[in-house]
Coordinates of C-alpha atoms in Angstrom, one line a residue:
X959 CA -25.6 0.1 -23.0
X960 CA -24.5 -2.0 -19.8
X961 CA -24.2 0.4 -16.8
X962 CA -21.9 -2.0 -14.7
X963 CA -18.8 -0.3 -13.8
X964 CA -16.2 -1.8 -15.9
X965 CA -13.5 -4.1 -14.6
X966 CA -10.9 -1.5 -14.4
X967 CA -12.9 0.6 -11.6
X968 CA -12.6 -0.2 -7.5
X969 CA -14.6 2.4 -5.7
X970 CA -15.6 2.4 -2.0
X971 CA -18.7 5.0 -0.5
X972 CA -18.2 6.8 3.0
X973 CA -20.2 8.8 5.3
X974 CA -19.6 12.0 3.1
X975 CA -17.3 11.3 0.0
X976 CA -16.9 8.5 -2.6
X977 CA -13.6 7.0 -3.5
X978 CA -13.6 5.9 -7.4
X979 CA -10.5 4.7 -9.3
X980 CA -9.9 4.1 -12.5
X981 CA -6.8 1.6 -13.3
X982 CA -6.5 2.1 -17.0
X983 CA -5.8 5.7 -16.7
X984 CA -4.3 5.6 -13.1
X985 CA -7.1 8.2 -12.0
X986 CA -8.4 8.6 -8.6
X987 CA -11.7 10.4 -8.3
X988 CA -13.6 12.0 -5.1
X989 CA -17.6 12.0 -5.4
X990 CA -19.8 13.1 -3.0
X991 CA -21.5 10.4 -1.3
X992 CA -24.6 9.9 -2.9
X993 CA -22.6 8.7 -5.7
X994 CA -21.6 5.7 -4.0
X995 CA -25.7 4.6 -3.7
X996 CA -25.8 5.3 -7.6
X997 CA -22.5 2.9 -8.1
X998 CA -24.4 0.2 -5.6
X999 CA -27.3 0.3 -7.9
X1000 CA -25.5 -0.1 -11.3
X1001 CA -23.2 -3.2 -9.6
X1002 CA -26.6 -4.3 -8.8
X1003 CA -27.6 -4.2 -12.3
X1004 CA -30.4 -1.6 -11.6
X1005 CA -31.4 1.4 -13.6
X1006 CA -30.6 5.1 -12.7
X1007 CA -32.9 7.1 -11.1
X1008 CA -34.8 9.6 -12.5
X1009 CA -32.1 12.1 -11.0
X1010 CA -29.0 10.5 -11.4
X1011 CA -29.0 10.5 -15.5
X1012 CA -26.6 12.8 -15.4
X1013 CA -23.9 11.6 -13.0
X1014 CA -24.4 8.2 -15.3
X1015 CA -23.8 10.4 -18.4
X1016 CA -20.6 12.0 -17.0
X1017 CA -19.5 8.6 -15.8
X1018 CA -19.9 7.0 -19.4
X1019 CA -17.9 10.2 -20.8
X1020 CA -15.2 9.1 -18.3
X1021 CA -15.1 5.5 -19.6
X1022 CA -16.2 4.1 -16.3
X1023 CA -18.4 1.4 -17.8
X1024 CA -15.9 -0.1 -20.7
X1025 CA -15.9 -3.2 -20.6
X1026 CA -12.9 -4.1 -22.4
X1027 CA -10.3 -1.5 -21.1
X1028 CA -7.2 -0.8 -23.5
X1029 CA -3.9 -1.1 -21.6
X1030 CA -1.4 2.1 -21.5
X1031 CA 2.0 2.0 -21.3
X1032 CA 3.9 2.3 -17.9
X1033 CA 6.3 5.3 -17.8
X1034 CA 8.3 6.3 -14.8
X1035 CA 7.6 9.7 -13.0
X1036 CA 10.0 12.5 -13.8
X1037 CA 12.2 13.4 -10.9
X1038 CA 11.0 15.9 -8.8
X1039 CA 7.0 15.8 -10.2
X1040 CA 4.8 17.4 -8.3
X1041 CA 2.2 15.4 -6.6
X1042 CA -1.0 14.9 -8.7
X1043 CA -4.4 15.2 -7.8
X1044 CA -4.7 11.2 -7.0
X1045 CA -2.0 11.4 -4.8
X1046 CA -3.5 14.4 -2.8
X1047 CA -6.9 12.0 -2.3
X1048 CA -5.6 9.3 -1.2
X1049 CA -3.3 11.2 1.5
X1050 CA -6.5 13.1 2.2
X1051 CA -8.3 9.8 2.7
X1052 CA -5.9 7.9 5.0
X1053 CA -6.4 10.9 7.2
X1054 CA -9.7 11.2 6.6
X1055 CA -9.8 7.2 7.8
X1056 CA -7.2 7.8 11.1
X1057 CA -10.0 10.7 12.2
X1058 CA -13.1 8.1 12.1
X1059 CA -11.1 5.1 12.6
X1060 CA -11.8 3.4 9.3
X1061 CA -9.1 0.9 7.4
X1062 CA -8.8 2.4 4.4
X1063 CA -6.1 0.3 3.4
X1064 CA -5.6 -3.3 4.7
X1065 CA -2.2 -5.7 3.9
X1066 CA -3.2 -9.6 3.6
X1067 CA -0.1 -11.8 4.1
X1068 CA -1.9 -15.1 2.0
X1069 CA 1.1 -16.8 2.8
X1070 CA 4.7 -16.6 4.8
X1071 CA 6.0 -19.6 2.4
X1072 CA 8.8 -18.6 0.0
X1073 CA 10.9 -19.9 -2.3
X1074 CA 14.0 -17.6 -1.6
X1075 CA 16.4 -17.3 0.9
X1076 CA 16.9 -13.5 0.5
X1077 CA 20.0 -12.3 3.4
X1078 CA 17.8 -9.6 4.7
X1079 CA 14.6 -11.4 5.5
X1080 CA 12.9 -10.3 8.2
X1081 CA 10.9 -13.7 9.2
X1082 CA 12.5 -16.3 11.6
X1083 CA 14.1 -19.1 9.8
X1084 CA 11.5 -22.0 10.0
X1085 CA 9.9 -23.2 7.0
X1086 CA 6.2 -22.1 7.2
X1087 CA 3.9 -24.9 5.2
X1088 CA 0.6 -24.2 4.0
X1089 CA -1.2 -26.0 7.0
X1090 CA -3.4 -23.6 8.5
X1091 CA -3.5 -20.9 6.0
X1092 CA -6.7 -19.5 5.3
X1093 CA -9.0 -21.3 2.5
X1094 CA -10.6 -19.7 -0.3
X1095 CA -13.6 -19.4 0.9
X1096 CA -13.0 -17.8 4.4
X1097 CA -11.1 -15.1 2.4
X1098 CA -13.8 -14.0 0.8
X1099 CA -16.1 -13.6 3.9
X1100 CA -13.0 -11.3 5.2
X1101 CA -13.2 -9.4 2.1
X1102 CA -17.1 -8.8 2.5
X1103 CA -16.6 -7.9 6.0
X1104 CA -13.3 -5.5 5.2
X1105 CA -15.8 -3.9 2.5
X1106 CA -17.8 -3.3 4.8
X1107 CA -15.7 -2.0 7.4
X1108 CA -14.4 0.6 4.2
X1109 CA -11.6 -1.0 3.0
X1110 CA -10.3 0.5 -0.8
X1111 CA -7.0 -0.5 -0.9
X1112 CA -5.7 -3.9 -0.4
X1113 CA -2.4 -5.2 -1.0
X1114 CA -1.0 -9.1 -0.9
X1115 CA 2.0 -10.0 0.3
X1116 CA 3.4 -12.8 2.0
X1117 CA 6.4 -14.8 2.1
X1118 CA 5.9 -15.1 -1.7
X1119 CA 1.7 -14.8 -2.1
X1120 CA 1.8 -16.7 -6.0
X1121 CA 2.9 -20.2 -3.8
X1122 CA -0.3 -19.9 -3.0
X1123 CA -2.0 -21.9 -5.9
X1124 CA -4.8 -20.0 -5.8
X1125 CA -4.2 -16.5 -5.3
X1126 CA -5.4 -15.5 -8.7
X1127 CA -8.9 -16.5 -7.5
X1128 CA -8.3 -14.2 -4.3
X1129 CA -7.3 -11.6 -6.2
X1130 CA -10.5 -12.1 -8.3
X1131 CA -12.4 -12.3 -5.5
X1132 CA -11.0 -8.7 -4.6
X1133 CA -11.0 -7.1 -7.9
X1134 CA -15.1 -8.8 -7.9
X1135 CA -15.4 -6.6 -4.1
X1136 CA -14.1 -3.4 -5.8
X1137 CA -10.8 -3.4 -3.5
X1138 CA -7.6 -1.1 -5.1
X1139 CA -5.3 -5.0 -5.6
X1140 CA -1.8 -4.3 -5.2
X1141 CA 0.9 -7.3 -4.6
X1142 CA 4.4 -7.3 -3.5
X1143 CA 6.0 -10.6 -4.9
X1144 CA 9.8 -11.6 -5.4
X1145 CA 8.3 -12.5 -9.8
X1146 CA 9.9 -16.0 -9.2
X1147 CA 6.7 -18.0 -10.2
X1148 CA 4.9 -15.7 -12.7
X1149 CA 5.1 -17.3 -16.2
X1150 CA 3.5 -16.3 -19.2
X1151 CA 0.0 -17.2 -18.7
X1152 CA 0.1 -16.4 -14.9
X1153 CA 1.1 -12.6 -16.2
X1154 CA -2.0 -13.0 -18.4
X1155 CA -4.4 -13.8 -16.0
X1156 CA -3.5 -11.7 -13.6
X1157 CA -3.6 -8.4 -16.3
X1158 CA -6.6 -8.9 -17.1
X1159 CA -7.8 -8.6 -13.3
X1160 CA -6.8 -5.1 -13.1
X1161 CA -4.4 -4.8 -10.3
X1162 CA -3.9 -1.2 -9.4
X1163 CA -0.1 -1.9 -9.1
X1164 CA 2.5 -4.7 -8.8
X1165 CA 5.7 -4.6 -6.7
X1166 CA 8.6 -6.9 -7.4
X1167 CA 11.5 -7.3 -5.0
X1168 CA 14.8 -6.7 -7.0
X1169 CA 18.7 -6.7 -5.4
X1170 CA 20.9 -6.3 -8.4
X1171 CA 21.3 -5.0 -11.6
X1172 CA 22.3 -8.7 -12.9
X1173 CA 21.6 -12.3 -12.2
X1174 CA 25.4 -12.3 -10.6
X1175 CA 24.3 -9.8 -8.0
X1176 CA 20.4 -10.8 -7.5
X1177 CA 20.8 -14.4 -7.4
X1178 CA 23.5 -14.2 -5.2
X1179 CA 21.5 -12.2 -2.5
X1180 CA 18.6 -14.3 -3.0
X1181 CA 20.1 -17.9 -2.9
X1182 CA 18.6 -19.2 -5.8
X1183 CA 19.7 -18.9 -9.5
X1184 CA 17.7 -17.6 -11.8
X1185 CA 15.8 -15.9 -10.0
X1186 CA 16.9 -12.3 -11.8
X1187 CA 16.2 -13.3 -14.8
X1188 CA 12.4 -14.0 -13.7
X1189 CA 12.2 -11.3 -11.8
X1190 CA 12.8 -8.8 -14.5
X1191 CA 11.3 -10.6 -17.0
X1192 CA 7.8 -10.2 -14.7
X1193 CA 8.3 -6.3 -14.2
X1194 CA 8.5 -5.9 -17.9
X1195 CA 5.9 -8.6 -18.8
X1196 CA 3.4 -6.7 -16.3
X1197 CA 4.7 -3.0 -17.5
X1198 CA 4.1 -4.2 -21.5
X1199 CA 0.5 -5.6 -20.1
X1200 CA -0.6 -2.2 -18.9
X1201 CA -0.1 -3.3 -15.4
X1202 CA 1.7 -0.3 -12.9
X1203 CA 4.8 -2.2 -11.9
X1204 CA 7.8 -0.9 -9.5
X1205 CA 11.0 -2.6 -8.2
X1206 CA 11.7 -2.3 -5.1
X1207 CA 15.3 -2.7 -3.3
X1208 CA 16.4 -3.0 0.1
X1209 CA 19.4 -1.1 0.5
X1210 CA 22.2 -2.5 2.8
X1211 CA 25.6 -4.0 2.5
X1212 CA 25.3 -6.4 -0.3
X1213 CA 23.2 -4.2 -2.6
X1214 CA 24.5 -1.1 -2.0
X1215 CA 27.5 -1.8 -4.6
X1216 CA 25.6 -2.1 -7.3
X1217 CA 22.1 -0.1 -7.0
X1218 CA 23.1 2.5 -9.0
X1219 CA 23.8 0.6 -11.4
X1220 CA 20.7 -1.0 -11.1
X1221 CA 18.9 2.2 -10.9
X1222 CA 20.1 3.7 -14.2
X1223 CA 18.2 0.1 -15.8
X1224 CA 15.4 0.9 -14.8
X1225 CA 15.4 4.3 -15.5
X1226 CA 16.2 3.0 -19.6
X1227 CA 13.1 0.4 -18.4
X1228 CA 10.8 3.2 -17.4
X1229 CA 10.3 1.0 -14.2
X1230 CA 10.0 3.2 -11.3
X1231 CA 11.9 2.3 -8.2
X1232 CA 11.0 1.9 -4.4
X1233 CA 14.5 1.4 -1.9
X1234 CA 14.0 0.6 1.9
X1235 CA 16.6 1.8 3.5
X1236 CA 16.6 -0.3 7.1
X1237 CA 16.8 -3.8 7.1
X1238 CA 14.5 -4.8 10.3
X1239 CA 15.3 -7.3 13.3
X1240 CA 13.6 -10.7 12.6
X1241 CA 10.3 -10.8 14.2
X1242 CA 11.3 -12.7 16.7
X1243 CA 13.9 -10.6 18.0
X1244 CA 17.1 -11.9 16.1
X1245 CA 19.1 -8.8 15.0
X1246 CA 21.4 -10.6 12.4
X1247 CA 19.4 -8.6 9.3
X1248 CA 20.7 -5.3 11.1
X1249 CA 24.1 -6.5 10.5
X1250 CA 23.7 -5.7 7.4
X1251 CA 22.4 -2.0 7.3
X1252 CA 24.9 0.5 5.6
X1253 CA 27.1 3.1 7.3
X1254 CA 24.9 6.7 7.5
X1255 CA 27.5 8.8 5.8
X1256 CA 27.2 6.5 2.5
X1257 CA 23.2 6.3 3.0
X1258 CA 23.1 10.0 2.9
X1259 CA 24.9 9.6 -0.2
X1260 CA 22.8 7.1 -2.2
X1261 CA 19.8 8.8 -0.9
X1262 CA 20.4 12.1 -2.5
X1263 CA 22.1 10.2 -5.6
X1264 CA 18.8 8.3 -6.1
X1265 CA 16.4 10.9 -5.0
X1266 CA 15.0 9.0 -2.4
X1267 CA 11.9 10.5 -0.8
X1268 CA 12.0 10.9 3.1
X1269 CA 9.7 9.7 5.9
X1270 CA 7.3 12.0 6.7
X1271 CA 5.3 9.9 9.8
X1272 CA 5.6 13.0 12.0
X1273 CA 6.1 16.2 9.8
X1274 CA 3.7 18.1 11.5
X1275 CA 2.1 16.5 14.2
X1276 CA 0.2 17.8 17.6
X1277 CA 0.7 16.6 20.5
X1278 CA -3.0 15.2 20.5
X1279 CA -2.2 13.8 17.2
X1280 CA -1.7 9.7 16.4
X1281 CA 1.7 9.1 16.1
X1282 CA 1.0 6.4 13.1
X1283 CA -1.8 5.1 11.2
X1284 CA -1.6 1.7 12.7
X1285 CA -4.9 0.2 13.7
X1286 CA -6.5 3.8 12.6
X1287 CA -6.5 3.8 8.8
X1288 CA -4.4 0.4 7.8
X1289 CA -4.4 -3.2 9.1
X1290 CA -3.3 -6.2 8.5
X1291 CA -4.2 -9.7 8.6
X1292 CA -1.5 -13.1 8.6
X1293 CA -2.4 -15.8 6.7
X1294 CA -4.0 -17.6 9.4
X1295 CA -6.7 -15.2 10.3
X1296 CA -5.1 -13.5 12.8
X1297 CA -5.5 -9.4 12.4
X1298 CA -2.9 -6.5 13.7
X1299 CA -2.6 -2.8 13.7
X1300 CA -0.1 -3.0 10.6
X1301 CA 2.1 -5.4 8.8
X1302 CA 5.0 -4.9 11.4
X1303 CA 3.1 -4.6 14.7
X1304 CA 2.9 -7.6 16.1
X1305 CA -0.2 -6.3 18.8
X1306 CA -2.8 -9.7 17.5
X1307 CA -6.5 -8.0 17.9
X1308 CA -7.4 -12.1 17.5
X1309 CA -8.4 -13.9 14.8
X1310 CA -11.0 -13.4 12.2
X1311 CA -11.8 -17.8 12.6
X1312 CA -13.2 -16.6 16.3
X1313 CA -14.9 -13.1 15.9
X1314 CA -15.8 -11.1 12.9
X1315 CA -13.6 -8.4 11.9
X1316 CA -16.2 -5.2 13.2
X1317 CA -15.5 -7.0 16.6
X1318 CA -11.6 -7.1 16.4
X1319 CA -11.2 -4.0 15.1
X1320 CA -12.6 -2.5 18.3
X1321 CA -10.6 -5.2 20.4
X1322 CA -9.0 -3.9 23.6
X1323 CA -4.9 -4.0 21.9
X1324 CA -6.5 -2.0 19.3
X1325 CA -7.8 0.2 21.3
X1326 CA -5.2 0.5 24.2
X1327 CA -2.5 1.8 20.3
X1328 CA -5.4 4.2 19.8
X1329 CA -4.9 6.3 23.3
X1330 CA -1.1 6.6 22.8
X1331 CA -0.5 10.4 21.0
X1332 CA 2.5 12.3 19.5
X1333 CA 2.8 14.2 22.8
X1334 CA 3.5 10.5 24.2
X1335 CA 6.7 10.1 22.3
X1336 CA 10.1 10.1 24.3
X1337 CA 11.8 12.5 22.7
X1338 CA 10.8 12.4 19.2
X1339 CA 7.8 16.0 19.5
X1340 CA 11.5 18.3 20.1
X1341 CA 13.8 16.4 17.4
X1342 CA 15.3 18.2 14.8
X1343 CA 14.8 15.6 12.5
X1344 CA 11.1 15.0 13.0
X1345 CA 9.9 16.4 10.2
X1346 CA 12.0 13.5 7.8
X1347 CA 11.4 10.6 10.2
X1348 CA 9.3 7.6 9.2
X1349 CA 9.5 6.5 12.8
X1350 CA 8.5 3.2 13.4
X1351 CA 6.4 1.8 16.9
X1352 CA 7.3 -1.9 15.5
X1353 CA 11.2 -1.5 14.9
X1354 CA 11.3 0.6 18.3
X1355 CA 10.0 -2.5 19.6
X1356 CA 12.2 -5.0 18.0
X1357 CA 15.1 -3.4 18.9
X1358 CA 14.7 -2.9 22.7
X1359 CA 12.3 -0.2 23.3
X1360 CA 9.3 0.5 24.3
X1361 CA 5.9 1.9 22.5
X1362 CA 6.7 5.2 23.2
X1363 CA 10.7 4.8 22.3
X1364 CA 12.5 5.2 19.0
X1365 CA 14.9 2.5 17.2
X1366 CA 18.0 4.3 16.6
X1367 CA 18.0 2.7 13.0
X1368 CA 14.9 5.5 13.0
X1369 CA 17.4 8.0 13.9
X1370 CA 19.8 7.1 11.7
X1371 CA 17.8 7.1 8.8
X1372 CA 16.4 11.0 9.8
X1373 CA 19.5 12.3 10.1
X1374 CA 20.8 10.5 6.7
X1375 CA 17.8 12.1 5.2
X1376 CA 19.0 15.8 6.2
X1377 CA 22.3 15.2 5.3
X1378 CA 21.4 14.1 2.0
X1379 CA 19.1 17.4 1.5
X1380 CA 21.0 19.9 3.1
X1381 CA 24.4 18.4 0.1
X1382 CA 21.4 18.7 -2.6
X1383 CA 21.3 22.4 -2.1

């Protein structure tokens, strides 16, 4: 029988634990870490040893090595389900990777090209083009060297990451590395065959930006008609494949109308939805996005009409604790090589074309976020509200303050958060 992990299975071996996770049944598993030697060898195509025959047998019992993995259907969690073991490991693992400075989890922008024009966007108004942007090939010596930094989870993004006309190969090239693939993508440019392809990969989930519960109310938000009806037609072509899907929904004064609406089709869907609540300053400092962030008193509203689940960035934090997990546990890397703390941060380490990504992950900006702690925080170790804020260094910084500051919109958000749960009661 072949003893190569089927395609369904990322895994990743630290120090003391191994990280194993199995797509078709959504199942997270925590080994020990001699288990991650064992996986190594059967990637390899190696025997067992002598003393691993029964880890191997438990592993085949587990379906680990199927090789033609049956797809399930998506279903949406039940309000108010308690967490499952999965999610309690991988919490568990991003703190394990902020306490020995590991990136567990790394975003990879492939692209800032995009063929929307969505009201909210967050990215200056120039049209990017695709001069520049890493090749192929110099993605996958950044994925060998994020493997070996102890990267699991990796999630593309962009602009819209399927104008790149290769990113099935990257994904590929991840899924090959045993990386967790997620993607965040507006659905505009998956057809049929692109949905196919990129199934059989065995992504461990697929986001799809959606701002209305009709083409009327999407397209109009988005520029570009149409662009509901593929959309939609992706989350359910991805959700009938077997593929985890979500929609997710920025919340603000155009949507807001409607997203109840819209939340009560994908409830009869059984697509699970994601809402960000704060629409962010442009990265280059223009505020016109904020413009269109709702009043608190109606966010408290939708927030406990829709269940939304709080921030909980500082629940429970020392004062020797790190405020985030920026440049600890996740990272991020633009699509010219460049890598930062995060996918908001913009504190460039340099770029991957220069120095290998061991050397800029122990660059001096990286380092300089690592000394700042809770107890550093203006204001935010004695607020009220701490313990539902998602506060953000990034969006302190885009709107005015400093490192050790808090954006309002922060505030806002924490204090729509205890309204909302304090009128559940």
């Amino acid at each position: 029988m072949n003893l190569i992990p089927g395609p369904h299975i990322s895994y990743r071996a630290y120090p003391d634990r191994t990280i194993l996770i199995d797509h078709r049944t959504a199942t997270t598993y925590e080994l020990n870490d001699a288990a991650g030697e064992t996986l190594d060898r059967l990637e390899r195509g190696e025997a067992p040893l002598a003393g691993e025959q029964e880890f191997v047998d438990e592993l085949r019992d587990l379906g680990i090595f199927d090789t033609a993995p049956r797809p399930i259907p998506s279903v949406a969690p039940s309000e108010g389900a308690a967490p499952t073991i999965t999610d309690e490991i991988f919490t568990a693992l991003k703190r394990y990777g902020e306490t020995h400075c590991i990136p567990v989890a790394a975003t990879f922008s492939v692209t800032y090209r995009c063929p929307l024009a969505c009201h909210h966007c967050f990215f200056d108004k120039k049209p990017p083009t695709a001069a520049g942007e890493l090749t192929l090939a110099e993605i996958e010596t950044i994925f060998d060297q994020l493997r070996d930094a102890g990267t699991l989870y990796l999630t593309f993004t962009g602009g819209e990451p399927f104008l790149r006309h290769d990113l099935l190969d990257i994904v590929a090239a991840g899924r090959k590395r045993r990386f967790a693939v997620s993607l965040l993508t507006s659905g505009y440019l998956c057809d049929e065959p692109t949905l196919d392809k990129l199934a059989a990969l065995w992504p461990e989930s697929v986001q799809v930006s959606l701002y209305g519960p009709d083409g009327a109310t999407h397209d109009r938000f988005t520029g570009v008609s149409g662009s509901f009806d593929r959309a939609i037609a992706t989350l359910r072509g991805l959700r009938d494949r077997g593929v985890s899907v979500t929609a997710a929904v920025s919340i603000n004064t155009l949507t807001a109308p409607t997203v109840r609406e819209l939340a009560a089709l994908l409830r009869a869907e059984t697509i699970p939805l994601s809402c960000n609540i704060t629409m962010l300053p442009s990265r280059g400092g223009v505020t016109n996005p904020t413009a269109l962030n709702i009043p608190e008193e109606e966010l408290a509203a939708l927030i406990a009409d829709l269940a939304i689940p709080h921030g909980d960035r500082l629940a429970g934090k020392g004062p020797d604790d790190a405020p985030c997990a920026a440049a600890r546990s996740v990272v991020a890397i633009d699509p010219y090589g460049t890598v930062l703390p995060c996918h908001e941060l913009e504190f460039p380490a340099g770029s991957l074309r220069d120095k290998s990504f061991a050397e800029l992950w122990r660059a001096l900006p990286f380092e300089n976020l690592r000394r700042l702690r809770f107890g550093d925080l203006v204001d935010c170790p004695d607020c009220r509200y701490r313990a539902v804020c998602g506060r953000c260094p990034a969006l302190a910084l885009r709107t005015g303050a400093t490192i050790t500051g808090h954006a309002a919109l922060d505030c806002r958000a924490a204090r729509a958060f205890s309204t909302a749960g304090k009128n559940s009661v």
